[in-house]
Amino acid sequence: MIDTLAGLGDLRVWSVIITIFGDSVLPRGGTVAATTLAQITERMGIKPEALRVALYRLARDGWIVRSKHGRHSYYRLSPEGIAEFAPATRRIYARAPAMHGPWQLAAAEPAPQAERDALARAMTRAGHIEIAPGLYLGSAGSSTPAGADLVRLRGELDTLPDWVRARLGPAALAADYARLEEALAACRDALGTGPPPCPRAAITLRTLVIHRWRRLLLRHPDLPANFFPEGWPGERCRAHVLALHAALSPPAEAWLDEAFGPAPR
Amino acid sequence: MIDTLAGLGDLRVWSVIITIFGDSVLPRGGTVAATTLAQITERMGIKPEALRVALYRLARDGWIVRSKHGRHSYYRLSPEGIAEFAPATRRIYARAPAMHGPWQLAAAEPAPQAERDALARAMTRAGHIEIAPGLYLGSAGSSTPAGADLVRLRGELDTLPDWVRARLGPAALAADYARLEEALAACRDALGTGPPPCPRAAITLRTLVIHRWRRLLLRHPDLPANFFPEGWPGERCRAHVLALHAALSPPAEAWLDEAFGPAPR
């Protein structure tokens, strides 16, 4: 199961570390030993040297902070790291997409590229999705940036045209999702029929499940299934992910209890 | 009063003829004698030769049809002329703008100019207003052309930004409206205080009032006042026009009764 999920494509080590922080470290106080990270990542095929380089770079770029106690290194997310990565956590473990109707369609005056880009960034931060140049979709309640001079209509959407769906859920992402769906289904089958995984396999596998899910989920907006192309595998993957997370958590948490020592810390 | 309204700018003779058809001829069976047209337009300063040329051109271009009875020429709108000019009639005499909420905002996929222009024409025919390239506003019930693959949201509009108001009601048009408003207000004052106009002055004046109004009204979409820039004079002009039309109609209709002969024809 670990090989199947690890084999879905290159693992970006820095990103796996961020996944571990969100999935296992933040709920346990926020600080993790380098050795714990090494034990979780080793079975994915991540070499100790690759882990060291990734930790060094994350610390150098200000996302994590290292502390030493004797010969042991510990890491925690910096305030910048928490600000950057924590907001996605709610979305990763949510049972359904967060955005819902009634909707708001907002349009900006045609403007030069640079101005449009600046508005697009501000609108994205405010929770809107640019579905065409200068055209934004959001929940009806979403505020728009001060000074953005937009036409705004609040109400109900008709069925979305295919060009919007394809823009929100590109074919390449659907293909990645389909591969993940297949791997997750295979994991559920194996978990259902085979022997239970040992605690260390469980934490590694849970990390991989969340990591693969997170990497695809955050590539598209948090919209209901009917905003994506016909047959979109996103919500089926979500169901697999939540089921696997629930099934793997008892042994995985047992392993984490051991690794993090007695609670409360 | 006639001089004031005639002096607001060049009178396009062909267009004044169309105004007369809508205001006086269609309600009386649709056929008018050349001499009647000459009597209405003479006092506006339109020369007989200019009238003849305009009638000749309108007939040559297929908008009107000439018939002769003895030495007298008669004109009626062709079916093409009726199709082209009659739909505006309802709008010209309406007590309020026809378009109302709830609204619909529709957006097209970004496309090359030629495709966008074709869609804009089809959307305009279907009663939508292009408020930015590829972005259309309409009443929520308006249908969209078959095959137009649009994002459509139905609901309520926030206050419109100034750039949309300026696009819907350009400053040059507001200035023209302000001049018309002043002239119409002066006419109402004069009518209220001076002697009543003779029947022939009344039909000439009523024609001019409707003509000036029609020429400005049809330059902007049929939207409520809050879609236009602050201080927009359109609805104040409408009130003047309707009041003047009502005040001038008894003597003007008396003149038309005379000119068209005993009803029914």
Short mmCIF file of N, CA, C and O in Angstrom, two decimals, chain A residues 69-156:
data_model
loop_
_atom_site.label_atom_id
_atom_site.label_comp_id
_atom_site.label_asym_id
_atom_site.label_seq_id
_atom_site.Cartn_x
_atom_site.Cartn_y
_atom_site.Cartn_z
N HIS A 69 18.29 20.10 21.45
CA HIS A 69 18.36 19.72 22.86
C HIS A 69 19.35 18.58 22.92
O HIS A 69 19.04 17.47 22.46
N GLY A 70 20.55 18.85 23.44
CA GLY A 70 21.61 17.84 23.39
C GLY A 70 21.95 17.52 21.96
O GLY A 70 22.13 18.44 21.14
N ARG A 71 21.95 16.23 21.61
CA ARG A 71 22.27 15.86 20.24
C ARG A 71 21.04 15.80 19.36
O ARG A 71 21.15 15.46 18.19
N HIS A 72 19.87 16.10 19.95
CA HIS A 72 18.63 15.95 19.18
C HIS A 72 18.15 17.27 18.59
O HIS A 72 18.18 18.29 19.27
N SER A 73 17.72 17.20 17.31
CA SER A 73 17.13 18.38 16.67
C SER A 73 15.62 18.27 16.71
O SER A 73 15.05 17.19 16.52
N TYR A 74 14.99 19.42 16.95
CA TYR A 74 13.53 19.51 16.94
C TYR A 74 13.12 20.62 15.97
O TYR A 74 13.85 21.60 15.79
N TYR A 75 11.95 20.44 15.41
CA TYR A 75 11.44 21.44 14.47
C TYR A 75 10.02 21.82 14.83
O TYR A 75 9.22 21.00 15.28
N ARG A 76 9.74 23.12 14.59
CA ARG A 76 8.34 23.57 14.66
C ARG A 76 8.10 24.54 13.50
O ARG A 76 9.07 25.09 12.95
N LEU A 77 6.84 24.72 13.14
CA LEU A 77 6.52 25.71 12.10
C LEU A 77 6.76 27.10 12.66
O LEU A 77 6.46 27.37 13.83
N SER A 78 7.32 28.00 11.86
CA SER A 78 7.42 29.41 12.26
C SER A 78 6.02 30.03 12.19
O SER A 78 5.11 29.45 11.60
N PRO A 79 5.84 31.23 12.77
CA PRO A 79 4.53 31.91 12.60
C PRO A 79 4.18 32.07 11.12
O PRO A 79 3.01 31.90 10.74
N GLU A 80 5.20 32.36 10.29
CA GLU A 80 4.94 32.47 8.85
C GLU A 80 4.49 31.12 8.28
O GLU A 80 3.63 31.06 7.41
N GLY A 81 5.11 30.06 8.75
CA GLY A 81 4.74 28.73 8.28
C GLY A 81 3.32 28.36 8.67
O GLY A 81 2.56 27.79 7.87
N ILE A 82 2.97 28.74 9.91
CA ILE A 82 1.59 28.46 10.34
C ILE A 82 0.61 29.27 9.50
O ILE A 82 -0.40 28.74 9.03
N ALA A 83 0.94 30.55 9.28
CA ALA A 83 0.05 31.39 8.48
C ALA A 83 -0.10 30.85 7.06
O ALA A 83 -1.17 30.93 6.45
N GLU A 84 0.99 30.29 6.53
CA GLU A 84 0.97 29.82 5.14
C GLU A 84 0.26 28.48 4.99
O GLU A 84 -0.49 28.28 4.04
N PHE A 85 0.51 27.57 5.93
CA PHE A 85 0.05 26.19 5.70
C PHE A 85 -1.17 25.77 6.52
O PHE A 85 -1.89 24.87 6.13
N ALA A 86 -1.38 26.41 7.67
CA ALA A 86 -2.48 25.94 8.51
C ALA A 86 -3.86 26.17 7.89
O ALA A 86 -4.75 25.33 8.07
N PRO A 87 -4.10 27.29 7.17
CA PRO A 87 -5.46 27.51 6.66
C PRO A 87 -5.99 26.37 5.81
O PRO A 87 -7.20 26.13 5.77
N ALA A 88 -5.10 25.63 5.12
CA ALA A 88 -5.57 24.55 4.26
C ALA A 88 -6.06 23.35 5.08
O ALA A 88 -6.81 22.52 4.57
N THR A 89 -5.64 23.27 6.35
CA THR A 89 -5.93 22.08 7.15
C THR A 89 -7.42 21.79 7.23
O THR A 89 -7.87 20.66 7.02
N ARG A 90 -8.21 22.85 7.47
CA ARG A 90 -9.65 22.64 7.59
C ARG A 90 -10.20 22.02 6.31
O ARG A 90 -11.04 21.14 6.34
N ARG A 91 -9.67 22.51 5.19
CA ARG A 91 -10.17 22.02 3.91
C ARG A 91 -9.81 20.55 3.67
O ARG A 91 -10.61 19.77 3.15
N ILE A 92 -8.59 20.18 4.09
CA ILE A 92 -8.10 18.82 3.81
C ILE A 92 -8.93 17.77 4.52
O ILE A 92 -9.19 16.71 3.98
N TYR A 93 -9.40 18.08 5.72
CA TYR A 93 -10.15 17.09 6.51
C TYR A 93 -11.65 17.32 6.46
O TYR A 93 -12.40 16.63 7.14
N ALA A 94 -12.10 18.31 5.65
CA ALA A 94 -13.54 18.61 5.61
C ALA A 94 -14.31 17.47 4.96
O ALA A 94 -13.80 16.77 4.09
N ARG A 95 -15.56 17.32 5.37
CA ARG A 95 -16.39 16.24 4.82
C ARG A 95 -17.03 16.65 3.49
O ARG A 95 -17.63 15.83 2.80
N ALA A 96 -16.95 17.94 3.14
CA ALA A 96 -17.59 18.43 1.90
C ALA A 96 -16.92 19.76 1.52
O ALA A 96 -16.28 20.39 2.36
N PRO A 97 -17.05 20.17 0.29
CA PRO A 97 -16.50 21.47 -0.10
C PRO A 97 -17.13 22.59 0.72
O PRO A 97 -18.31 22.52 1.08
N ALA A 98 -16.34 23.62 1.01
CA ALA A 98 -16.83 24.69 1.89
C ALA A 98 -17.68 25.72 1.14
O ALA A 98 -18.60 26.29 1.71
N MET A 99 -17.37 25.97 -0.12
CA MET A 99 -18.11 27.02 -0.82
C MET A 99 -19.49 26.50 -1.22
O MET A 99 -19.65 25.35 -1.60
N HIS A 100 -20.48 27.38 -1.12
CA HIS A 100 -21.84 26.99 -1.47
C HIS A 100 -22.61 28.23 -1.89
O HIS A 100 -22.20 29.36 -1.61
N GLY A 101 -23.72 28.02 -2.55
CA GLY A 101 -24.57 29.11 -2.99
C GLY A 101 -25.37 29.69 -1.84
O GLY A 101 -25.33 29.13 -0.74
N PRO A 102 -26.08 30.80 -1.98
CA PRO A 102 -26.12 31.57 -3.22
C PRO A 102 -24.75 32.13 -3.60
O PRO A 102 -23.90 32.32 -2.73
N TRP A 103 -24.59 32.42 -4.89
CA TRP A 103 -23.30 32.83 -5.42
C TRP A 103 -23.24 34.31 -5.71
O TRP A 103 -24.26 35.01 -5.69
N GLN A 104 -22.05 34.73 -5.99
CA GLN A 104 -21.82 36.12 -6.39
C GLN A 104 -20.92 36.09 -7.62
O GLN A 104 -19.90 35.40 -7.63
N LEU A 105 -21.32 36.81 -8.64
CA LEU A 105 -20.49 36.96 -9.82
C LEU A 105 -20.05 38.42 -9.83
O LEU A 105 -20.88 39.32 -9.71
N ALA A 106 -18.75 38.64 -9.90
CA ALA A 106 -18.24 40.01 -9.87
C ALA A 106 -17.35 40.22 -11.09
O ALA A 106 -16.56 39.35 -11.45
N ALA A 107 -17.50 41.36 -11.72
CA ALA A 107 -16.72 41.65 -12.92
C ALA A 107 -16.04 43.00 -12.79
O ALA A 107 -16.61 43.95 -12.28
N ALA A 108 -14.79 43.04 -13.22
CA ALA A 108 -14.00 44.27 -13.15
C ALA A 108 -14.00 44.96 -14.50
O ALA A 108 -14.21 44.33 -15.54
N GLU A 109 -13.76 46.25 -14.46
CA GLU A 109 -13.59 47.01 -15.69
C GLU A 109 -12.38 46.45 -16.44
O GLU A 109 -11.37 46.12 -15.83
N PRO A 110 -12.48 46.30 -17.77
CA PRO A 110 -11.30 45.85 -18.52
C PRO A 110 -10.11 46.75 -18.18
O PRO A 110 -10.24 47.97 -18.11
N ALA A 111 -8.96 46.13 -17.91
CA ALA A 111 -7.79 46.88 -17.45
C ALA A 111 -6.53 46.22 -17.98
O ALA A 111 -6.55 45.08 -18.42
N PRO A 112 -5.41 46.95 -17.93
CA PRO A 112 -4.14 46.35 -18.36
C PRO A 112 -3.80 45.13 -17.49
O PRO A 112 -4.22 45.04 -16.33
N GLN A 113 -3.00 44.23 -18.07
CA GLN A 113 -2.65 42.96 -17.44
C GLN A 113 -2.19 43.11 -15.98
O GLN A 113 -2.65 42.37 -15.10
N ALA A 114 -1.30 44.09 -15.72
CA ALA A 114 -0.72 44.21 -14.38
C ALA A 114 -1.81 44.52 -13.35
O ALA A 114 -1.84 43.95 -12.26
N GLU A 115 -2.70 45.43 -13.71
CA GLU A 115 -3.81 45.78 -12.82
C GLU A 115 -4.72 44.58 -12.58
O GLU A 115 -5.18 44.34 -11.47
N ARG A 116 -4.98 43.84 -13.67
CA ARG A 116 -5.84 42.67 -13.57
C ARG A 116 -5.22 41.62 -12.66
O ARG A 116 -5.91 41.01 -11.85
N ASP A 117 -3.91 41.43 -12.80
CA ASP A 117 -3.22 40.45 -11.96
C ASP A 117 -3.30 40.84 -10.49
O ASP A 117 -3.51 39.99 -9.62
N ALA A 118 -3.11 42.12 -10.21
CA ALA A 118 -3.16 42.58 -8.82
C ALA A 118 -4.55 42.35 -8.24
O ALA A 118 -4.70 41.87 -7.11
N LEU A 119 -5.58 42.65 -9.03
CA LEU A 119 -6.95 42.42 -8.57
C LEU A 119 -7.20 40.93 -8.37
O LEU A 119 -7.80 40.51 -7.38
N ALA A 120 -6.69 40.12 -9.31
CA ALA A 120 -6.90 38.66 -9.22
C ALA A 120 -6.30 38.13 -7.91
O ALA A 120 -6.91 37.30 -7.23
N ARG A 121 -5.13 38.63 -7.54
CA ARG A 121 -4.51 38.17 -6.29
C ARG A 121 -5.37 38.58 -5.09
O ARG A 121 -5.64 37.77 -4.20
N ALA A 122 -5.81 39.83 -5.08
CA ALA A 122 -6.62 40.31 -3.95
C ALA A 122 -7.94 39.56 -3.88
O ALA A 122 -8.42 39.20 -2.79
N MET A 123 -8.55 39.30 -5.02
CA MET A 123 -9.83 38.59 -5.04
C MET A 123 -9.65 37.14 -4.59
O MET A 123 -10.50 36.58 -3.89
N THR A 124 -8.55 36.52 -5.00
CA THR A 124 -8.28 35.14 -4.59
C THR A 124 -8.11 35.07 -3.07
O THR A 124 -8.65 34.19 -2.41
N ARG A 125 -7.35 36.04 -2.53
CA ARG A 125 -7.19 36.08 -1.07
C ARG A 125 -8.54 36.23 -0.38
O ARG A 125 -8.77 35.69 0.70
N ALA A 126 -9.47 36.96 -1.01
CA ALA A 126 -10.79 37.18 -0.40
C ALA A 126 -11.75 36.02 -0.68
O ALA A 126 -12.93 36.11 -0.36
N GLY A 127 -11.23 34.93 -1.28
CA GLY A 127 -12.05 33.75 -1.44
C GLY A 127 -12.81 33.65 -2.76
O GLY A 127 -13.72 32.84 -2.89
N HIS A 128 -12.44 34.48 -3.73
CA HIS A 128 -13.10 34.43 -5.03
C HIS A 128 -12.26 33.63 -6.02
O HIS A 128 -11.06 33.49 -5.86
N ILE A 129 -12.91 33.15 -7.04
CA ILE A 129 -12.25 32.35 -8.06
C ILE A 129 -12.36 33.08 -9.39
O ILE A 129 -13.46 33.47 -9.79
N GLU A 130 -11.24 33.26 -10.06
CA GLU A 130 -11.29 33.93 -11.37
C GLU A 130 -11.66 32.89 -12.42
O GLU A 130 -10.88 32.00 -12.72
N ILE A 131 -12.86 33.00 -12.97
CA ILE A 131 -13.29 31.98 -13.93
C ILE A 131 -13.07 32.44 -15.36
O ILE A 131 -13.16 31.64 -16.28
N ALA A 132 -12.79 33.71 -15.57
CA ALA A 132 -12.38 34.25 -16.86
C ALA A 132 -11.65 35.54 -16.52
O ALA A 132 -11.78 36.03 -15.40
N PRO A 133 -10.87 36.11 -17.45
CA PRO A 133 -10.13 37.32 -17.08
C PRO A 133 -11.06 38.42 -16.56
O PRO A 133 -11.98 38.84 -17.26
N GLY A 134 -10.86 38.81 -15.31
CA GLY A 134 -11.66 39.89 -14.73
C GLY A 134 -13.03 39.47 -14.24
O GLY A 134 -13.81 40.30 -13.81
N LEU A 135 -13.33 38.17 -14.29
CA LEU A 135 -14.65 37.67 -13.86
C LEU A 135 -14.47 36.72 -12.68
O LEU A 135 -13.75 35.74 -12.79
N TYR A 136 -15.15 37.02 -11.57
CA TYR A 136 -14.91 36.29 -10.33
C TYR A 136 -16.18 35.66 -9.80
O TYR A 136 -17.23 36.29 -9.78
N LEU A 137 -16.02 34.42 -9.33
CA LEU A 137 -17.11 33.71 -8.68
C LEU A 137 -16.79 33.56 -7.20
O LEU A 137 -15.66 33.23 -6.84
N GLY A 138 -17.77 33.80 -6.35
CA GLY A 138 -17.58 33.62 -4.92
C GLY A 138 -18.91 33.30 -4.26
O GLY A 138 -19.96 33.35 -4.90
N SER A 139 -18.86 32.94 -2.98
CA SER A 139 -20.10 32.80 -2.23
C SER A 139 -20.71 34.19 -2.08
O SER A 139 -19.99 35.19 -2.02
N ALA A 140 -22.04 34.24 -2.03
CA ALA A 140 -22.73 35.54 -2.04
C ALA A 140 -22.27 36.44 -0.90
O ALA A 140 -22.27 37.65 -1.02
N GLY A 141 -21.84 35.84 0.21
CA GLY A 141 -21.43 36.66 1.33
C GLY A 141 -20.02 37.23 1.23
O GLY A 141 -19.69 38.15 1.97
N SER A 142 -19.20 36.71 0.32
CA SER A 142 -17.79 37.11 0.29
C SER A 142 -17.64 38.60 0.04
O SER A 142 -18.28 39.16 -0.83
N SER A 143 -16.74 39.19 0.80
CA SER A 143 -16.47 40.61 0.58
C SER A 143 -15.50 40.73 -0.59
O SER A 143 -14.80 39.79 -0.95
N THR A 144 -15.46 41.90 -1.18
CA THR A 144 -14.51 42.17 -2.26
C THR A 144 -13.53 43.23 -1.76
O THR A 144 -13.86 44.01 -0.87
N PRO A 145 -12.29 43.23 -2.29
CA PRO A 145 -11.28 44.15 -1.78
C PRO A 145 -11.75 45.59 -1.88
O PRO A 145 -12.42 45.96 -2.85
N ALA A 146 -11.40 46.38 -0.87
CA ALA A 146 -11.75 47.79 -0.88
C ALA A 146 -11.17 48.44 -2.13
O ALA A 146 -10.06 48.13 -2.54
N GLY A 147 -11.94 49.28 -2.75
CA GLY A 147 -11.45 50.00 -3.92
C GLY A 147 -11.64 49.25 -5.22
O GLY A 147 -11.51 49.83 -6.29
N ALA A 148 -11.94 47.94 -5.14
CA ALA A 148 -12.20 47.19 -6.38
C ALA A 148 -13.59 47.58 -6.86
O ALA A 148 -14.57 47.37 -6.17
N ASP A 149 -13.64 48.16 -8.04
CA ASP A 149 -14.87 48.75 -8.54
C ASP A 149 -15.57 47.73 -9.43
O ASP A 149 -15.40 47.73 -10.64
N LEU A 150 -16.37 46.86 -8.80
CA LEU A 150 -16.89 45.69 -9.51
C LEU A 150 -18.39 45.75 -9.70
O LEU A 150 -19.11 46.25 -8.85
N VAL A 151 -18.85 45.22 -10.82
CA VAL A 151 -20.26 44.88 -10.97
C VAL A 151 -20.48 43.62 -10.17
O VAL A 151 -19.76 42.64 -10.38
N ARG A 152 -21.46 43.61 -9.29
CA ARG A 152 -21.69 42.42 -8.46
C ARG A 152 -23.14 42.01 -8.50
O ARG A 152 -24.03 42.81 -8.23
N LEU A 153 -23.35 40.76 -8.86
CA LEU A 153 -24.70 40.20 -8.86
C LEU A 153 -24.70 39.01 -7.91
O LEU A 153 -23.82 38.16 -7.96
N ARG A 154 -25.69 38.99 -7.00
CA ARG A 154 -25.82 37.87 -6.06
C ARG A 154 -27.05 37.05 -6.43
O ARG A 154 -28.10 37.63 -6.71
N GLY A 155 -26.92 35.73 -6.44
CA GLY A 155 -28.09 34.91 -6.74
C GLY A 155 -27.74 33.49 -7.09
O GLY A 155 -26.76 32.94 -6.60
N GLU A 156 -28.56 32.92 -7.96
CA GLU A 156 -28.42 31.50 -8.29
C GLU A 156 -27.76 31.34 -9.65
O GLU A 156 -28.01 32.10 -10.57
#
